[in-house]
PDB file of C-alpha atoms in Angstrom:
ATOM      1  CA  MET A   1       0.000   0.000   0.000  1.00 65.00           C
ATOM      2  CA  ASP A   2       1.261   3.521  -0.762  1.00 87.00           C
ATOM      3  CA  ASN A   3       2.724   5.266   2.211  1.00 93.00           C
ATOM      4  CA  LEU A   4       2.808   9.029   2.726  1.00 95.00           C
ATOM      5  CA  LEU A   5       4.488  11.065   5.463  1.00 96.00           C
ATOM      6  CA  VAL A   6       3.460  14.704   5.857  1.00 97.00           C
ATOM      7  CA  ILE A   7       5.633  16.839   8.150  1.00 97.00           C
ATOM      8  CA  LEU A   8       4.167  20.098   9.447  1.00 96.00           C
ATOM      9  CA  ARG A   9       6.663  22.495  11.009  1.00 94.00           C
ATOM     10  CA  LYS A  10       4.696  25.770  10.922  1.00 93.00           C
ATOM     11  CA  PRO A  11       1.985  27.145  13.234  1.00 90.00           C
ATOM     12  CA  PRO A  12      -1.712  26.547  12.490  1.00 91.00           C
ATOM     13  CA  TYR A  13      -2.849  30.026  11.418  1.00 89.00           C
ATOM     14  CA  GLY A  14      -1.393  32.924   9.446  1.00 82.00           C
ATOM     15  CA  LEU A  15       0.228  30.610   6.934  1.00 84.00           C
ATOM     16  CA  VAL A  16      -1.322  28.165   4.538  1.00 86.00           C
ATOM     17  CA  ASN A  17       1.038  25.348   5.612  1.00 90.00           C
ATOM     18  CA  ALA A  18      -1.144  23.737   8.289  1.00 92.00           C
ATOM     19  CA  ALA A  19      -4.315  23.776   6.182  1.00 90.00           C
ATOM     20  CA  GLU A  20      -2.463  22.280   3.213  1.00 91.00           C
ATOM     21  CA  ALA A  21      -0.672  19.666   5.297  1.00 94.00           C
ATOM     22  CA  VAL A  22      -3.962  18.537   6.813  1.00 93.00           C
ATOM     23  CA  ARG A  23      -5.666  18.592   3.406  1.00 92.00           C
ATOM     24  CA  HIS A  24      -2.999  16.432   1.785  1.00 92.00           C
ATOM     25  CA  ALA A  25      -2.592  13.999   4.661  1.00 94.00           C
ATOM     26  CA  GLY A  26      -6.356  13.631   5.057  1.00 92.00           C
ATOM     27  CA  GLY A  27      -6.929  13.389   1.317  1.00 91.00           C
ATOM     28  CA  ALA A  28      -4.340  10.651   0.921  1.00 91.00           C
ATOM     29  CA  SER A  29      -5.875   8.751   3.796  1.00 87.00           C
ATOM     30  CA  ALA A  30      -9.288   8.931   2.119  1.00 87.00           C
ATOM     31  CA  PHE A  31      -7.726   7.361  -0.989  1.00 89.00           C
ATOM     32  CA  ASP A  32      -6.463   4.377   1.013  1.00 84.00           C
ATOM     33  CA  TYR A  33      -2.904   5.588   1.379  1.00 89.00           C
ATOM     34  CA  THR A  34      -1.242   4.843   4.663  1.00 93.00           C
ATOM     35  CA  SER A  35      -0.847   8.429   5.738  1.00 95.00           C
ATOM     36  CA  THR A  36       1.019   9.846   8.724  1.00 97.00           C
ATOM     37  CA  LEU A  37       0.975  13.471   9.828  1.00 98.00           C
ATOM     38  CA  TYR A  38       3.964  14.471  11.943  1.00 98.00           C
ATOM     39  CA  LEU A  39       3.988  17.752  13.876  1.00 98.00           C
ATOM     40  CA  ILE A  40       7.366  19.268  14.735  1.00 97.00           C
ATOM     41  CA  ASP A  41       8.701  22.702  15.751  1.00 96.00           C
ATOM     42  CA  SER A  42       5.786  25.175  15.832  1.00 93.00           C
ATOM     43  CA  GLY A  43       3.706  22.628  13.932  1.00 95.00           C
ATOM     44  CA  VAL A  44       2.891  21.077  17.327  1.00 96.00           C
ATOM     45  CA  LEU A  45       0.768  24.142  18.114  1.00 92.00           C
ATOM     46  CA  SER A  46      -1.748  22.794  15.583  1.00 95.00           C
ATOM     47  CA  ALA A  47      -2.630  20.020  18.040  1.00 96.00           C
ATOM     48  CA  LYS A  48      -3.458  22.334  20.920  1.00 93.00           C
ATOM     49  CA  LYS A  49      -6.994  21.857  22.190  1.00 93.00           C
ATOM     50  CA  ASN A  50      -9.570  24.638  22.629  1.00 92.00           C
ATOM     51  CA  GLN A  51      -8.715  26.374  19.356  1.00 93.00           C
ATOM     52  CA  ASP A  52     -11.766  28.503  18.561  1.00 89.00           C
ATOM     53  CA  ALA A  53     -11.924  29.545  14.920  1.00 85.00           C
ATOM     54  CA  GLY A  54     -15.301  31.219  15.543  1.00 85.00           C
ATOM     55  CA  ASP A  55     -16.436  33.180  12.477  1.00 84.00           C
ATOM     56  CA  THR A  56     -12.903  33.938  11.309  1.00 81.00           C
ATOM     57  CA  GLY A  57     -13.279  31.826   8.186  1.00 81.00           C
ATOM     58  CA  TYR A  58     -10.384  29.610   9.215  1.00 82.00           C
ATOM     59  CA  THR A  59     -11.022  25.923   9.713  1.00 83.00           C
ATOM     60  CA  GLY A  60     -10.165  24.990  13.280  1.00 88.00           C
ATOM     61  CA  VAL A  61      -7.062  22.877  12.828  1.00 93.00           C
ATOM     62  CA  GLY A  62      -7.273  21.214  16.252  1.00 94.00           C
ATOM     63  CA  ASP A  63     -10.794  19.881  15.645  1.00 94.00           C
ATOM     64  CA  THR A  64      -9.782  18.671  12.196  1.00 94.00           C
ATOM     65  CA  LEU A  65      -6.821  16.776  13.621  1.00 96.00           C
ATOM     66  CA  GLU A  66      -9.065  15.141  16.205  1.00 96.00           C
ATOM     67  CA  LEU A  67     -11.413  13.945  13.459  1.00 95.00           C
ATOM     68  CA  LEU A  68      -8.574  12.772  11.216  1.00 95.00           C
ATOM     69  CA  SER A  69      -6.913  10.828  14.004  1.00 96.00           C
ATOM     70  CA  ASP A  70      -9.659   8.203  13.616  1.00 94.00           C
ATOM     71  CA  GLU A  71      -8.348   7.270  10.202  1.00 92.00           C
ATOM     72  CA  MET A  72      -4.623   8.083  10.266  1.00 95.00           C
ATOM     73  CA  ASP A  73      -1.680   8.377  12.639  1.00 97.00           C
ATOM     74  CA  ILE A  74      -0.892  11.862  13.931  1.00 98.00           C
ATOM     75  CA  TYR A  75       2.215  12.420  16.019  1.00 98.00           C
ATOM     76  CA  ALA A  76       3.695  15.405  17.792  1.00 98.00           C
ATOM     77  CA  SER A  77       7.388  15.659  18.621  1.00 98.00           C
ATOM     78  CA  ARG A  78       7.958  15.531  22.369  1.00 98.00           C
ATOM     79  CA  SER A  79      10.959  17.855  22.284  1.00 96.00           C
ATOM     80  CA  SER A  80       8.998  20.433  20.269  1.00 96.00           C
ATOM     81  CA  LEU A  81       6.057  20.187  22.676  1.00 97.00           C
ATOM     82  CA  GLU A  82       8.438  20.812  25.575  1.00 97.00           C
ATOM     83  CA  GLU A  83       9.849  23.877  23.827  1.00 94.00           C
ATOM     84  CA  TYR A  84       6.333  25.325  23.700  1.00 92.00           C
ATOM     85  CA  GLY A  85       5.494  24.255  27.267  1.00 93.00           C
ATOM     86  CA  LEU A  86       2.858  21.762  26.138  1.00 94.00           C
ATOM     87  CA  THR A  87       2.040  18.359  27.594  1.00 96.00           C
ATOM     88  CA  SER A  88      -0.301  15.599  26.453  1.00 96.00           C
ATOM     89  CA  GLU A  89      -3.086  17.231  28.474  1.00 96.00           C
ATOM     90  CA  ASP A  90      -2.919  20.302  26.250  1.00 95.00           C
ATOM     91  CA  LEU A  91      -3.524  18.328  23.067  1.00 96.00           C
ATOM     92  CA  VAL A  92      -6.667  17.306  21.203  1.00 97.00           C
ATOM     93  CA  GLU A  93      -7.664  13.651  21.440  1.00 97.00           C
ATOM     94  CA  GLY A  94      -5.949  11.227  19.110  1.00 97.00           C
ATOM     95  CA  VAL A  95      -2.582  12.944  18.721  1.00 98.00           C
ATOM     96  CA  LYS A  96       0.245  10.705  19.906  1.00 98.00           C
ATOM     97  CA  ILE A  97       3.575  11.908  21.264  1.00 98.00           C
ATOM     98  CA  ASP A  98       6.853  10.675  19.777  1.00 98.00           C
ATOM     99  CA  ASP A  99      10.365  10.725  21.200  1.00 97.00           C
ATOM    100  CA  GLY A 100      11.882  10.553  17.724  1.00 96.00           C
ATOM    101  CA  GLN A 101      11.689   6.861  16.956  1.00 97.00           C
ATOM    102  CA  VAL A 102       8.423   7.121  15.026  1.00 97.00           C
ATOM    103  CA  LEU A 103       9.836   9.971  12.959  1.00 97.00           C
ATOM    104  CA  ASN A 104      12.903   7.951  12.045  1.00 96.00           C
ATOM    105  CA  ASN A 105      10.835   4.902  11.127  1.00 96.00           C
ATOM    106  CA  SER A 106       8.338   6.974   9.157  1.00 97.00           C
ATOM    107  CA  LEU A 107      11.097   8.687   7.184  1.00 96.00           C
ATOM    108  CA  ARG A 108      12.567   5.288   6.398  1.00 95.00           C
ATOM    109  CA  GLU A 109       9.299   3.652   5.392  1.00 95.00           C
ATOM    110  CA  ALA A 110       7.449   6.443   3.582  1.00 95.00           C
ATOM    111  CA  GLN A 111       7.443   6.351  -0.200  1.00 92.00           C
ATOM    112  CA  THR A 112       6.799  10.079  -0.300  1.00 92.00           C
ATOM    113  CA  VAL A 113       7.620  12.792   2.233  1.00 94.00           C
ATOM    114  CA  MET A 114       5.848  16.149   1.991  1.00 93.00           C
ATOM    115  CA  ILE A 115       7.120  19.023   4.108  1.00 93.00           C
ATOM    116  CA  TYR A 116       4.966  21.965   5.102  1.00 92.00           C
TER     117      TYR A 116
ATOM    118  CA  MET B   1      13.151   1.178 -15.913  1.00 60.00           C
ATOM    119  CA  ASN B   2      13.397   4.844 -16.885  1.00 77.00           C
ATOM    120  CA  LYS B   3      14.071   7.283 -14.084  1.00 86.00           C
ATOM    121  CA  THR B   4      11.426   9.764 -13.032  1.00 93.00           C
ATOM    122  CA  LEU B   5      11.956  12.850 -10.910  1.00 95.00           C
ATOM    123  CA  THR B   6       9.041  14.565  -9.192  1.00 95.00           C
ATOM    124  CA  LEU B   7       9.526  17.983  -7.603  1.00 96.00           C
ATOM    125  CA  PHE B   8       7.065  19.429  -5.145  1.00 95.00           C
ATOM    126  CA  LEU B   9       6.729  23.215  -4.984  1.00 95.00           C
ATOM    127  CA  ASN B  10       4.498  24.846  -2.387  1.00 92.00           C
ATOM    128  CA  THR B  11       5.885  28.377  -2.069  1.00 93.00           C
ATOM    129  CA  SER B  12       5.115  31.577  -3.966  1.00 93.00           C
ATOM    130  CA  PRO B  13       7.530  32.619  -6.721  1.00 92.00           C
ATOM    131  CA  TYR B  14       9.079  35.808  -5.358  1.00 90.00           C
ATOM    132  CA  ASN B  15       9.256  35.344  -1.608  1.00 87.00           C
ATOM    133  CA  TYR B  16      11.445  32.243  -1.648  1.00 90.00           C
ATOM    134  CA  GLU B  17      14.253  30.788  -3.668  1.00 92.00           C
ATOM    135  CA  ASN B  18      12.502  27.450  -4.124  1.00 94.00           C
ATOM    136  CA  SER B  19      11.102  28.306  -7.569  1.00 95.00           C
ATOM    137  CA  TYR B  20      14.570  28.993  -8.939  1.00 94.00           C
ATOM    138  CA  THR B  21      15.988  25.843  -7.350  1.00 96.00           C
ATOM    139  CA  ALA B  22      13.138  23.776  -8.780  1.00 97.00           C
ATOM    140  CA  MET B  23      13.673  25.308 -12.247  1.00 96.00           C
ATOM    141  CA  LYS B  24      17.380  24.529 -12.234  1.00 96.00           C
ATOM    142  CA  ILE B  25      16.924  20.967 -10.965  1.00 97.00           C
ATOM    143  CA  ALA B  26      14.177  20.374 -13.547  1.00 98.00           C
ATOM    144  CA  GLU B  27      16.385  21.818 -16.301  1.00 98.00           C
ATOM    145  CA  ALA B  28      19.321  19.584 -15.338  1.00 98.00           C
ATOM    146  CA  ALA B  29      17.077  16.526 -15.185  1.00 98.00           C
ATOM    147  CA  LEU B  30      15.415  17.249 -18.550  1.00 98.00           C
ATOM    148  CA  ASP B  31      18.844  17.771 -20.130  1.00 97.00           C
ATOM    149  CA  ARG B  32      19.604  14.214 -19.105  1.00 95.00           C
ATOM    150  CA  ASP B  33      16.340  12.864 -20.531  1.00 96.00           C
ATOM    151  CA  ILE B  34      14.894  12.096 -17.119  1.00 97.00           C
ATOM    152  CA  GLU B  35      11.103  12.263 -17.055  1.00 97.00           C
ATOM    153  CA  THR B  36      10.473  15.243 -14.798  1.00 98.00           C
ATOM    154  CA  HIS B  37       7.276  16.247 -13.041  1.00 98.00           C
ATOM    155  CA  LEU B  38       6.480  19.228 -10.859  1.00 98.00           C
ATOM    156  CA  VAL B  39       3.526  19.266  -8.514  1.00 96.00           C
ATOM    157  CA  ALA B  40       2.565  22.740  -7.308  1.00 95.00           C
ATOM    158  CA  SER B  41       0.461  23.074  -4.202  1.00 91.00           C
ATOM    159  CA  ALA B  42      -0.583  25.888  -1.854  1.00 89.00           C
ATOM    160  CA  ASP B  43       1.082  29.165  -2.943  1.00 92.00           C
ATOM    161  CA  GLY B  44       3.215  27.210  -5.396  1.00 95.00           C
ATOM    162  CA  VAL B  45       0.381  27.525  -7.926  1.00 95.00           C
ATOM    163  CA  TYR B  46       1.162  31.268  -8.240  1.00 96.00           C
ATOM    164  CA  ASN B  47       4.311  30.334 -10.157  1.00 96.00           C
ATOM    165  CA  PHE B  48       2.063  29.550 -13.104  1.00 97.00           C
ATOM    166  CA  LEU B  49      -0.103  32.670 -13.120  1.00 95.00           C
ATOM    167  CA  LYS B  50      -0.236  34.533 -16.426  1.00 92.00           C
ATOM    168  CA  GLY B  51       0.759  38.183 -16.713  1.00 92.00           C
ATOM    169  CA  GLN B  52       3.545  38.289 -14.115  1.00 91.00           C
ATOM    170  CA  LYS B  53       5.704  41.371 -14.385  1.00 87.00           C
ATOM    171  CA  GLY B  54       8.505  40.572 -11.954  1.00 74.00           C
ATOM    172  CA  SER B  55      12.019  41.846 -12.596  1.00 76.00           C
ATOM    173  CA  GLY B  56      15.351  41.548 -10.833  1.00 79.00           C
ATOM    174  CA  LEU B  57      14.871  37.856 -10.188  1.00 84.00           C
ATOM    175  CA  PRO B  58      14.006  34.799 -12.268  1.00 89.00           C
ATOM    176  CA  HIS B  59      10.606  35.154 -13.946  1.00 92.00           C
ATOM    177  CA  ALA B  60       8.625  32.176 -12.698  1.00 94.00           C
ATOM    178  CA  ALA B  61       5.931  31.778 -15.345  1.00 95.00           C
ATOM    179  CA  ASP B  62       8.227  32.393 -18.337  1.00 95.00           C
ATOM    180  CA  ARG B  63      10.981  30.111 -17.076  1.00 95.00           C
ATOM    181  CA  PHE B  64       8.593  27.287 -16.179  1.00 97.00           C
ATOM    182  CA  LYS B  65       6.878  27.678 -19.566  1.00 97.00           C
ATOM    183  CA  GLU B  66      10.268  27.181 -21.269  1.00 97.00           C
ATOM    184  CA  LEU B  67      10.814  24.044 -19.212  1.00 98.00           C
ATOM    185  CA  MET B  68       7.311  22.773 -20.022  1.00 98.00           C
ATOM    186  CA  ASP B  69       8.165  23.204 -23.693  1.00 98.00           C
ATOM    187  CA  LYS B  70      11.212  21.010 -23.020  1.00 98.00           C
ATOM    188  CA  GLY B  71       9.029  18.320 -21.463  1.00 98.00           C
ATOM    189  CA  LEU B  72       8.441  19.289 -17.843  1.00 98.00           C
ATOM    190  CA  LYS B  73       5.057  17.948 -16.762  1.00 98.00           C
ATOM    191  CA  VAL B  74       3.251  20.218 -14.317  1.00 98.00           C
ATOM    192  CA  ASP B  75       0.264  19.422 -12.119  1.00 97.00           C
ATOM    193  CA  LEU B  76      -1.421  22.047  -9.955  1.00 94.00           C
TER     194      LEU B  76
ATOM    195  CA  MET C   1      18.615   8.896   1.938  1.00 96.00           C
ATOM    196  CA  LEU C   2      19.401  12.463   0.876  1.00 97.00           C
ATOM    197  CA  PHE C   3      18.270  15.575   2.736  1.00 97.00           C
ATOM    198  CA  LEU C   4      18.102  18.866   0.840  1.00 97.00           C
ATOM    199  CA  ILE C   5      18.383  21.717   3.323  1.00 97.00           C
ATOM    200  CA  SER C   6      17.697  25.240   2.116  1.00 95.00           C
ATOM    201  CA  SER C   7      17.064  27.338   5.248  1.00 94.00           C
ATOM    202  CA  ALA C   8      19.710  29.648   6.710  1.00 91.00           C
ATOM    203  CA  PRO C   9      21.892  28.053   9.416  1.00 92.00           C
ATOM    204  CA  ASP C  10      20.526  30.250  12.215  1.00 91.00           C
ATOM    205  CA  THR C  11      16.919  29.109  11.683  1.00 93.00           C
ATOM    206  CA  LYS C  12      14.924  26.491  13.528  1.00 92.00           C
ATOM    207  CA  GLU C  13      14.138  24.849  10.191  1.00 92.00           C
ATOM    208  CA  PHE C  14      17.830  24.312   9.479  1.00 95.00           C
ATOM    209  CA  GLN C  15      18.588  22.945  12.911  1.00 95.00           C
ATOM    210  CA  THR C  16      15.623  20.560  12.900  1.00 94.00           C
ATOM    211  CA  ALA C  17      16.393  19.296   9.416  1.00 96.00           C
ATOM    212  CA  TYR C  18      20.098  18.865  10.137  1.00 96.00           C
ATOM    213  CA  LYS C  19      19.412  16.873  13.306  1.00 95.00           C
ATOM    214  CA  MET C  20      16.794  14.766  11.515  1.00 95.00           C
ATOM    215  CA  ALA C  21      19.270  13.996   8.729  1.00 96.00           C
ATOM    216  CA  GLU C  22      22.019  13.081  11.169  1.00 96.00           C
ATOM    217  CA  ASP C  23      19.643  10.832  13.116  1.00 95.00           C
ATOM    218  CA  MET C  24      18.864   9.042   9.860  1.00 95.00           C
ATOM    219  CA  ASN C  25      22.526   8.820   8.804  1.00 96.00           C
ATOM    220  CA  ALA C  26      21.407  10.578   5.641  1.00 97.00           C
ATOM    221  CA  GLU C  27      23.559  12.524   3.221  1.00 97.00           C
ATOM    222  CA  ILE C  28      23.043  16.272   3.364  1.00 98.00           C
ATOM    223  CA  CYS C  29      23.134  18.701   0.479  1.00 98.00           C
ATOM    224  CA  LEU C  30      23.045  22.385   1.372  1.00 97.00           C
ATOM    225  CA  LEU C  31      21.380  24.800  -1.000  1.00 97.00           C
ATOM    226  CA  GLN C  32      20.024  28.368  -1.026  1.00 95.00           C
ATOM    227  CA  ASN C  33      20.824  30.150   2.271  1.00 92.00           C
ATOM    228  CA  ALA C  34      21.868  26.883   3.919  1.00 95.00           C
ATOM    229  CA  VAL C  35      25.163  27.036   1.983  1.00 94.00           C
ATOM    230  CA  TYR C  36      26.381  29.608   4.514  1.00 91.00           C
ATOM    231  CA  ALA C  37      26.786  26.626   6.861  1.00 94.00           C
ATOM    232  CA  ALA C  38      29.243  24.989   4.489  1.00 94.00           C
ATOM    233  CA  THR C  39      32.097  27.078   5.889  1.00 88.00           C
ATOM    234  CA  SER C  40      31.284  26.120   9.496  1.00 88.00           C
ATOM    235  CA  SER C  41      32.804  23.288  11.420  1.00 86.00           C
ATOM    236  CA  ASP C  42      29.507  22.396  13.140  1.00 88.00           C
ATOM    237  CA  ASN C  43      27.079  21.679  10.313  1.00 90.00           C
ATOM    238  CA  PRO C  44      29.032  21.710   7.069  1.00 93.00           C
ATOM    239  CA  GLY C  45      26.918  19.139   5.179  1.00 94.00           C
ATOM    240  CA  HIS C  46      28.300  16.649   2.694  1.00 96.00           C
ATOM    241  CA  TYR C  47      27.499  18.583  -0.456  1.00 98.00           C
ATOM    242  CA  ALA C  48      26.797  22.236  -1.228  1.00 97.00           C
ATOM    243  CA  LEU C  49      25.284  23.583  -4.416  1.00 96.00           C
ATOM    244  CA  ARG C  50      27.947  25.431  -6.410  1.00 95.00           C
ATOM    245  CA  ASP C  51      25.576  27.982  -7.993  1.00 93.00           C
ATOM    246  CA  ASP C  52      24.265  29.001  -4.587  1.00 93.00           C
ATOM    247  CA  LEU C  53      27.797  29.294  -3.180  1.00 94.00           C
ATOM    248  CA  ASP C  54      28.826  31.455  -6.145  1.00 93.00           C
ATOM    249  CA  LEU C  55      25.708  33.612  -5.860  1.00 90.00           C
ATOM    250  CA  ARG C  56      26.675  34.413  -2.281  1.00 89.00           C
ATOM    251  CA  GLY C  57      30.380  34.903  -2.902  1.00 90.00           C
ATOM    252  CA  ILE C  58      31.420  31.934  -0.785  1.00 91.00           C
ATOM    253  CA  ASP C  59      34.890  30.605  -1.582  1.00 91.00           C
ATOM    254  CA  LYS C  60      34.558  26.969  -2.640  1.00 91.00           C
ATOM    255  CA  ASP C  61      38.099  26.269  -1.424  1.00 90.00           C
ATOM    256  CA  ASN C  62      37.028  27.293   2.036  1.00 88.00           C
ATOM    257  CA  ILE C  63      34.193  24.812   2.597  1.00 93.00           C
ATOM    258  CA  ARG C  64      34.169  21.339   4.082  1.00 92.00           C
ATOM    259  CA  ALA C  65      31.325  20.053   1.889  1.00 94.00           C
ATOM    260  CA  LYS C  66      31.848  19.007  -1.718  1.00 96.00           C
ATOM    261  CA  ALA C  67      30.640  21.679  -4.147  1.00 97.00           C
ATOM    262  CA  ILE C  68      28.347  20.169  -6.790  1.00 98.00           C
ATOM    263  CA  ASP C  69      26.401  21.529  -9.750  1.00 97.00           C
ATOM    264  CA  TYR C  70      22.725  20.884 -10.586  1.00 97.00           C
ATOM    265  CA  SER C  71      23.574  17.954 -12.808  1.00 97.00           C
ATOM    266  CA  GLN C  72      25.471  16.266  -9.987  1.00 98.00           C
ATOM    267  CA  LEU C  73      22.581  17.034  -7.650  1.00 98.00           C
ATOM    268  CA  VAL C  74      20.184  15.314 -10.051  1.00 97.00           C
ATOM    269  CA  ASP C  75      22.582  12.345 -10.009  1.00 96.00           C
ATOM    270  CA  LEU C  76      22.409  12.200  -6.229  1.00 97.00           C
ATOM    271  CA  MET C  77      18.626  12.589  -6.227  1.00 96.00           C
ATOM    272  CA  THR C  78      18.025   9.817  -8.721  1.00 95.00           C
ATOM    273  CA  LYS C  79      20.534   7.383  -7.207  1.00 94.00           C
ATOM    274  CA  THR C  80      19.479   7.604  -3.572  1.00 95.00           C
ATOM    275  CA  ASP C  81      16.526   5.569  -2.298  1.00 92.00           C
ATOM    276  CA  LYS C  82      14.755   8.680  -0.976  1.00 93.00           C
ATOM    277  CA  VAL C  83      15.001  12.468  -1.127  1.00 95.00           C
ATOM    278  CA  VAL C  84      13.697  14.572   1.746  1.00 94.00           C
ATOM    279  CA  GLY C  85      13.503  18.330   1.127  1.00 86.00           C
ATOM    280  CA  PHE C  86      13.436  21.289   0.859  1.00 73.00           C
ATOM    281  CA  PHE C  87      13.690  22.271   4.466  1.00 76.00           C
TER     282      PHE C  87
END
């Protein structure tokens, strides 16, 4: 089965990176790819719970990640979370925390790596 | 099996150097008869907008058009 | 595995990508503003893109990485099992 790794290293709003990363990772998953979304650096802020997009027109990235986690693996880098003072309790449901091993394995196994 | 190279471009043409890098890699690959694709996503699609009037740096649409004429396959 | 790193050496992007590449025992090619690292002893990479060194006036005799042109880069990209970039 085709295997896609999407790495998001930018914050959830103000840039198009998070929306595109989620769109591609989610889209690939819907087409039966094995798809992994990996959050690193300020990308981990996308997994913070209680994001309220309100009527801004943005799609709430946290809620989207929670929904997507039912059908694909989503990981956040532990060292990046620590840099931003976040723990597992600050994250939406379904996002797993990685010490680096998952990232290494995913880089090795993915057929395609997309970086946002 | 013939080699294929696929480049992925997701940044706008004049705020980053990625367009130029992608052009030069694509050019070198096409010169060696490697089937070369470019997938543009997010702001990368602006590289292919008609009517750009940039100067002082590589012109994205014109340069990519030249490469497409040489065989570069582009998907937006 | 080949990592293409394009961000300037003082950025988070560069540092994350460089560490990731080292963790994977990957080869590293520096391009764009990342070529400024080629003169350093810390993160000199294995290859640096000659055009981007020339554009920035960096002396190719003064770098630890091997200076390569686009054709050689295409060689590396098509021979390795996987390319990860641009960071």
